[in-house]
Short mmCIF file of C-alpha atoms in Angstrom, two decimals:
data_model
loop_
_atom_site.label_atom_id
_atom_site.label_comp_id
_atom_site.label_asym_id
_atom_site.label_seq_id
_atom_site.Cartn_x
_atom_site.Cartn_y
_atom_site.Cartn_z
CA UNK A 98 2.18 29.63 16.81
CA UNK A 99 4.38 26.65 15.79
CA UNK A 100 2.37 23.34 14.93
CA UNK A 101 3.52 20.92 18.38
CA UNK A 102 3.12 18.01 16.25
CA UNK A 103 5.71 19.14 13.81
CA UNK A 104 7.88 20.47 16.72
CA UNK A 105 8.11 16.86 18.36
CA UNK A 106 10.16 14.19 17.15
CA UNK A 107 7.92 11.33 17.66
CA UNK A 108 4.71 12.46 16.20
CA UNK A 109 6.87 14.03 13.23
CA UNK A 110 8.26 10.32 12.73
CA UNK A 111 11.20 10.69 14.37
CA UNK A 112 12.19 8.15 17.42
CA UNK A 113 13.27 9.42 21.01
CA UNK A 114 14.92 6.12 21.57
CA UNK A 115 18.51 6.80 19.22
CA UNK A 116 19.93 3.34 20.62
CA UNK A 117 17.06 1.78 19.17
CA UNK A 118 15.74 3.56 16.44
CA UNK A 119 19.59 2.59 14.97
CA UNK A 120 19.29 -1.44 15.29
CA UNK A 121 19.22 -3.30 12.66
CA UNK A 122 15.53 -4.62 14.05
CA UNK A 123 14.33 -0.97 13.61
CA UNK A 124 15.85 -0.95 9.76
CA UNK A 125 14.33 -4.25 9.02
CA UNK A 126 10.74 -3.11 10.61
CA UNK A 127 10.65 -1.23 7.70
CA UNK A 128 11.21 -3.20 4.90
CA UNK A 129 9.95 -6.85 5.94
CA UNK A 130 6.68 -7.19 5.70
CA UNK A 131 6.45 -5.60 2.61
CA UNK A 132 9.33 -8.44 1.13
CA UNK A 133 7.29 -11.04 2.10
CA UNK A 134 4.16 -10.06 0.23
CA UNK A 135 6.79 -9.96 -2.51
CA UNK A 136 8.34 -13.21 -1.83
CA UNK A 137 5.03 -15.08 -1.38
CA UNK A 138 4.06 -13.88 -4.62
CA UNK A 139 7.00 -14.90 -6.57
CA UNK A 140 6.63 -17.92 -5.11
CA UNK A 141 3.52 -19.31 -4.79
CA UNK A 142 2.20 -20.64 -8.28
CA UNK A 143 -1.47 -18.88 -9.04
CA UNK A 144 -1.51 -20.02 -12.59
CA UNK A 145 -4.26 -21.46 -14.06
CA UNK A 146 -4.36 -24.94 -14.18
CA UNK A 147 -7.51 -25.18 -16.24
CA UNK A 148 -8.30 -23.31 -19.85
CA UNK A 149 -10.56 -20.40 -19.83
CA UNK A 150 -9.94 -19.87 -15.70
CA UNK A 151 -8.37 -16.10 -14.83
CA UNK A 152 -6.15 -18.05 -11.84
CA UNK A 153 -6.06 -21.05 -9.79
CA UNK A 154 -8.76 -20.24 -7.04
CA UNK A 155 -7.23 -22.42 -4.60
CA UNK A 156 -3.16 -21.44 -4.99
CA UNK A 157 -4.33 -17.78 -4.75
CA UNK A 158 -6.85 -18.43 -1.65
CA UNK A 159 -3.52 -20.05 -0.08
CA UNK A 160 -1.74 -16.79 -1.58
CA UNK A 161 -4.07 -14.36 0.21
CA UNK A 162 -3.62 -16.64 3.44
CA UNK A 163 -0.07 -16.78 3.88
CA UNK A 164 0.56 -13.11 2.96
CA UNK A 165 -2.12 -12.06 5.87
CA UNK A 166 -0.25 -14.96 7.94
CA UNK A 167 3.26 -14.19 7.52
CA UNK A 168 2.58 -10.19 6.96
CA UNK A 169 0.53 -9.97 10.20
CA UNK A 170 3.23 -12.26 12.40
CA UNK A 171 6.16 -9.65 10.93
CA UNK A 172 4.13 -6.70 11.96
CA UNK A 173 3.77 -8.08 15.35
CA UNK A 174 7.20 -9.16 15.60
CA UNK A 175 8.25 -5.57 14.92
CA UNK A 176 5.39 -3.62 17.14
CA UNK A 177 8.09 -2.11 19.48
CA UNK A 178 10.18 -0.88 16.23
CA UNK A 179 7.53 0.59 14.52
CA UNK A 180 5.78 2.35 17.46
CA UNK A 181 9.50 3.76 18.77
CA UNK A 182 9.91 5.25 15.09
CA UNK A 183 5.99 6.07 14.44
CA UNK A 184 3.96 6.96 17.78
CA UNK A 185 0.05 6.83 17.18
CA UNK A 186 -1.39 9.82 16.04
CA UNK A 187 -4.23 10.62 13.32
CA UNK A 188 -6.10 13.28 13.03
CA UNK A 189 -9.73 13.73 10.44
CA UNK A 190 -7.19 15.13 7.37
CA UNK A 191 -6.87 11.17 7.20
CA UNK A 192 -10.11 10.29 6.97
CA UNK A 193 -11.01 13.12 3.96
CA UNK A 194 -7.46 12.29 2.27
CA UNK A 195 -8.44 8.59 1.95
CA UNK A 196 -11.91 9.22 1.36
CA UNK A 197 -10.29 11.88 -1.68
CA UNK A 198 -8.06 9.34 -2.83
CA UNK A 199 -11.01 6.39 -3.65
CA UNK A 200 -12.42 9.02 -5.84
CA UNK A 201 -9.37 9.99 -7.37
CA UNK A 202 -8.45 6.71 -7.85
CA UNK A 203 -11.81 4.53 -8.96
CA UNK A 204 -12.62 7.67 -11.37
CA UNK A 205 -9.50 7.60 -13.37
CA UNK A 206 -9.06 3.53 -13.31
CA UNK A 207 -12.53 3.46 -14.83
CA UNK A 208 -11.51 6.22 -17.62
CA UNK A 209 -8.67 3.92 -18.57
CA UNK A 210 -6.48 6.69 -19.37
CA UNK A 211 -3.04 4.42 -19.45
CA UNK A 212 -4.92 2.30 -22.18
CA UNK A 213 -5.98 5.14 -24.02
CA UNK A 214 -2.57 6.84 -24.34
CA UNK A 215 -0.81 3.55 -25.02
CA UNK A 216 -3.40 2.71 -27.74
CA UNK A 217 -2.89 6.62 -29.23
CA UNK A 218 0.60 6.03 -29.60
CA UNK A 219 -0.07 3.25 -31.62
CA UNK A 220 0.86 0.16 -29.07
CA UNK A 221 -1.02 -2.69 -27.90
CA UNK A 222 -3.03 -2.08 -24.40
CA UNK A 223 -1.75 -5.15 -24.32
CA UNK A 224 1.89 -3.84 -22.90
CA UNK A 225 0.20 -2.58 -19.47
CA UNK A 226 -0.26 -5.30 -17.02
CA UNK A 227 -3.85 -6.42 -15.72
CA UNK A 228 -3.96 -6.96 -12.28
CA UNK A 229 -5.62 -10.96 -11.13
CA UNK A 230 -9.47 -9.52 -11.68
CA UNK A 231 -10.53 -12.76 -9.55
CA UNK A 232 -14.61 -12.79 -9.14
CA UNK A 233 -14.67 -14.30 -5.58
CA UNK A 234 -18.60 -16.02 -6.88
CA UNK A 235 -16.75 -17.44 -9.84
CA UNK A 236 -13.34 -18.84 -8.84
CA UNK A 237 -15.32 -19.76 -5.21
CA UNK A 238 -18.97 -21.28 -5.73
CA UNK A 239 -18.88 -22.98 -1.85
CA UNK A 240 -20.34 -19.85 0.21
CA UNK A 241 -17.50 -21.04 3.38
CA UNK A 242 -14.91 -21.27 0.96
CA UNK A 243 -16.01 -17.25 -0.81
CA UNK A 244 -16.92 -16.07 2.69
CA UNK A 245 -12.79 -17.24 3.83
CA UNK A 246 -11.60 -15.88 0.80
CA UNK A 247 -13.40 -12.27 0.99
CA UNK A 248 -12.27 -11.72 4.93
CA UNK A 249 -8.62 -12.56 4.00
CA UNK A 250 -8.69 -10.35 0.99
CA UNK A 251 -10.28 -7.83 2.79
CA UNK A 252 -7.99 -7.83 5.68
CA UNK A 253 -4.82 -8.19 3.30
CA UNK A 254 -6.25 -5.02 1.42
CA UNK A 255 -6.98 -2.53 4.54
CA UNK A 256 -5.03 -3.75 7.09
CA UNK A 257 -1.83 -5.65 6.13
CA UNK A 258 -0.68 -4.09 2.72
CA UNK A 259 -1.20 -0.01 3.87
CA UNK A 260 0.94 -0.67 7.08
CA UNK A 261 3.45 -3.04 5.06
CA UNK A 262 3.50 -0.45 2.14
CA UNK A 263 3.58 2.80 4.25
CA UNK A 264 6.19 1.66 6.47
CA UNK A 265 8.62 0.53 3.21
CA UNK A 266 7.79 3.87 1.13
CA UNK A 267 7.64 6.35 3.97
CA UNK A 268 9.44 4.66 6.83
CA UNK A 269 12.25 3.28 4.24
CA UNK A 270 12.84 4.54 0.67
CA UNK A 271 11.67 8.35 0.83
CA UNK A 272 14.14 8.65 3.60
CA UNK A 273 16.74 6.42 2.83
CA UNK A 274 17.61 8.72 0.21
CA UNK A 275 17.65 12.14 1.81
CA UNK A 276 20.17 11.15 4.34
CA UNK A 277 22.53 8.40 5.60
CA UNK A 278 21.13 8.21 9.33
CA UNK A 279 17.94 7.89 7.55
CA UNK A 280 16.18 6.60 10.82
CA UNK A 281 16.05 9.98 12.40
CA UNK A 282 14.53 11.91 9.82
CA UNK A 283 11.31 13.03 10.62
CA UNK A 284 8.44 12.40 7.79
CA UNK A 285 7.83 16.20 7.52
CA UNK A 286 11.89 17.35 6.52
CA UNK A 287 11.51 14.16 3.48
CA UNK A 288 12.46 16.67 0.72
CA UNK A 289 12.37 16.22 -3.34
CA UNK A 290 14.41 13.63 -4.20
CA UNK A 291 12.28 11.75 -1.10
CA UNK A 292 9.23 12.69 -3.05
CA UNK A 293 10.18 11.91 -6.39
CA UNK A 294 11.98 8.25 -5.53
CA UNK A 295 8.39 7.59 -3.72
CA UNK A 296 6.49 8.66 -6.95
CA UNK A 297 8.82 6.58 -9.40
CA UNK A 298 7.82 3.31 -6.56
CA UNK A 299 4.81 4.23 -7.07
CA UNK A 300 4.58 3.88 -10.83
CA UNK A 301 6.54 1.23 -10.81
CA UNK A 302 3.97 -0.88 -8.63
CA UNK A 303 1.06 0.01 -10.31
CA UNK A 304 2.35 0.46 -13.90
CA UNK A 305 -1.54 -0.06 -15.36
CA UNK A 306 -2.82 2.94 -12.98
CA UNK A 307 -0.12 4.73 -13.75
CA UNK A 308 -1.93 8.38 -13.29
CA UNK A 309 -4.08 7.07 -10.22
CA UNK A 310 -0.96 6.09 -8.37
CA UNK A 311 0.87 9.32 -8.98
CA UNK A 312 -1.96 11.48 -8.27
CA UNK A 313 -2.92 9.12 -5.32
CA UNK A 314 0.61 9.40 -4.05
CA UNK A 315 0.70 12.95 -4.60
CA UNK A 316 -2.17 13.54 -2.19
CA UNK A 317 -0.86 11.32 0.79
CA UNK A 318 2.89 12.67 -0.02
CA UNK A 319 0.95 16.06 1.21
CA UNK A 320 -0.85 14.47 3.82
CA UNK A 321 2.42 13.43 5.44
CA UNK A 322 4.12 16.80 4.50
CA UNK A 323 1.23 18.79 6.16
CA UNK A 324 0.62 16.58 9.68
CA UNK A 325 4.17 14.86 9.64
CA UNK A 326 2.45 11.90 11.09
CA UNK A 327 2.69 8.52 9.37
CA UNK A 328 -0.41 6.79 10.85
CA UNK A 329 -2.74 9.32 9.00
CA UNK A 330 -1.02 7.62 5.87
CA UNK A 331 -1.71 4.71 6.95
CA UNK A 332 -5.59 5.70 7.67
CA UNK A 333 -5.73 7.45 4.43
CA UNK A 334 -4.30 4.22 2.59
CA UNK A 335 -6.90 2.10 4.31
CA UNK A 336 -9.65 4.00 3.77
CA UNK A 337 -9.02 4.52 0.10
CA UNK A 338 -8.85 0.35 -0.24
CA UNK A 339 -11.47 -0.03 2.05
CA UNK A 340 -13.74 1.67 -0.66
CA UNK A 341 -11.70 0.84 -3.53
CA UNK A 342 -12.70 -3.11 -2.39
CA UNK A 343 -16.25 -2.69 -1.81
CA UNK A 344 -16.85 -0.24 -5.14
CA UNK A 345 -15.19 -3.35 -6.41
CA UNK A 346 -17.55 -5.78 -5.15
CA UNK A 347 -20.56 -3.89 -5.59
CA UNK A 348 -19.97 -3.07 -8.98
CA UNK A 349 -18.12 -6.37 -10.05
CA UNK A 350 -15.14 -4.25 -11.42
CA UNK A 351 -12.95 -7.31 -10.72
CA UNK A 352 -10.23 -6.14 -12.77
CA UNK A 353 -9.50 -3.32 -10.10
CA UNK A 354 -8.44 -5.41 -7.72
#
């Protein structure tokens, strides 16, 4: 018996709408929100201002602000785009991919195996990039000002980025190279060179978790190949930086976020 979720457009990630699905709106669904996460960060200054500080607390609370500002008022702008291309639908696979993928992830971060090769072949760690590693209790000592700071972060982290992220990896690039009418293709017929642009992206965005991010993409890239639906990416993506955030605030492992 056939899977019905593969067999219909929608839930596969394809639109019934064709008129739609082939505006320019629908196209640029895909790729804003993620730009402006981009754009905020190129140009809003967090450097810090004073010696010994890891980044200017207040720039980068403004930082975390406007991206879940701007980010949230592009999703909404786009709703009827997104849900035309990507009807609701998750299933528990979701839930135990994302819940998979913290593992995967937090286990090798914390084994440093990037720094370990790098340093082998004789290099400086140094050459990998370190993400911002802000302590919210250091950089904000008011308990208003940390308690602002964590929701926003939190909400940029789960929410905004795995929609913004999904929708310009899986909605965007994986397809936009399999075909030309790239809108139509359903997430389940993305084939190699799909796959293997969306692992290169992913590389190339975390270059210092360089084996978490391939083996992380690897798992949701099966996810979506398996169910065909792009919300249980989303899910899974959420839930892995859902846990990913509070291992890193239980644990103070600042430098994983």
């Amino acid at each position: 018996m056939s899977d019905p979720q593969k067999d219909d457009p929608a839930a596969a990630g394809a639109s019934v709408d064709s008129g739609d699905q082939s505006s320019w709106r629908s196209k640029a669904a895909m790729i804003v929100p993620l730009a402006i996460f981009f754009a905020l960060g190129a140009v809003i200054d967090t450097s810090p201002k004073v010696d010994g500080d890891v980044i200017d607390a207040s720039a980068y609370l403004t930082l975390v602000a406007a991206r879940v500002l701007l980010m949230t008022g592009s999703l909404i702008f786009f709703t009827r785009q997104i849900a035309t291309q990507f009807q609701w639908s998750v299933d528990r696979l979701g839930v135990i991919v994302g819940i998979v993928g913290a593992l995967l992830w937090i286990g090798i971060c914390e084994m440093q195996i990037e720094r370990g090769g790098i340093a082998w072949l004789g290099l400086s760690p140094d050459w990998l990039p370190e993400r911002e590693g802000v302590n919210p209790w250091m950089a904000f000592p008011g308990a208003g000002e940390r308690g602002v700071f964590l929701i926003l972060r939190f909400v940029l982290l789960v929410i905004c980025v795995p929609i913004a992220e999904e929708l310009f990896m899986r909605g965007f690039l994986m397809r936009a190279v399999e075909v030309e009418d790239w809108t139509r293709l359903p997430l389940s017929q993305i084939g190699r060179t799909g796959l293997v642009v969306g692992t290169v992206y992913a590389i190339a965005s975390h270059p210092g978790e360089a084996i978490a991010a391939t083996l992380w993409f690897s798992l949701v890239s099966w996810l979506m190949l398996r169910t065909g639906r792009f919300w249980n990416c989303v899910l899974a993506h959420a839930i892995t930086n859902l846990l990913l955030g509070v291992y890193v605030c239980l644990f103070e492992r600042w430098w994983l976020w």
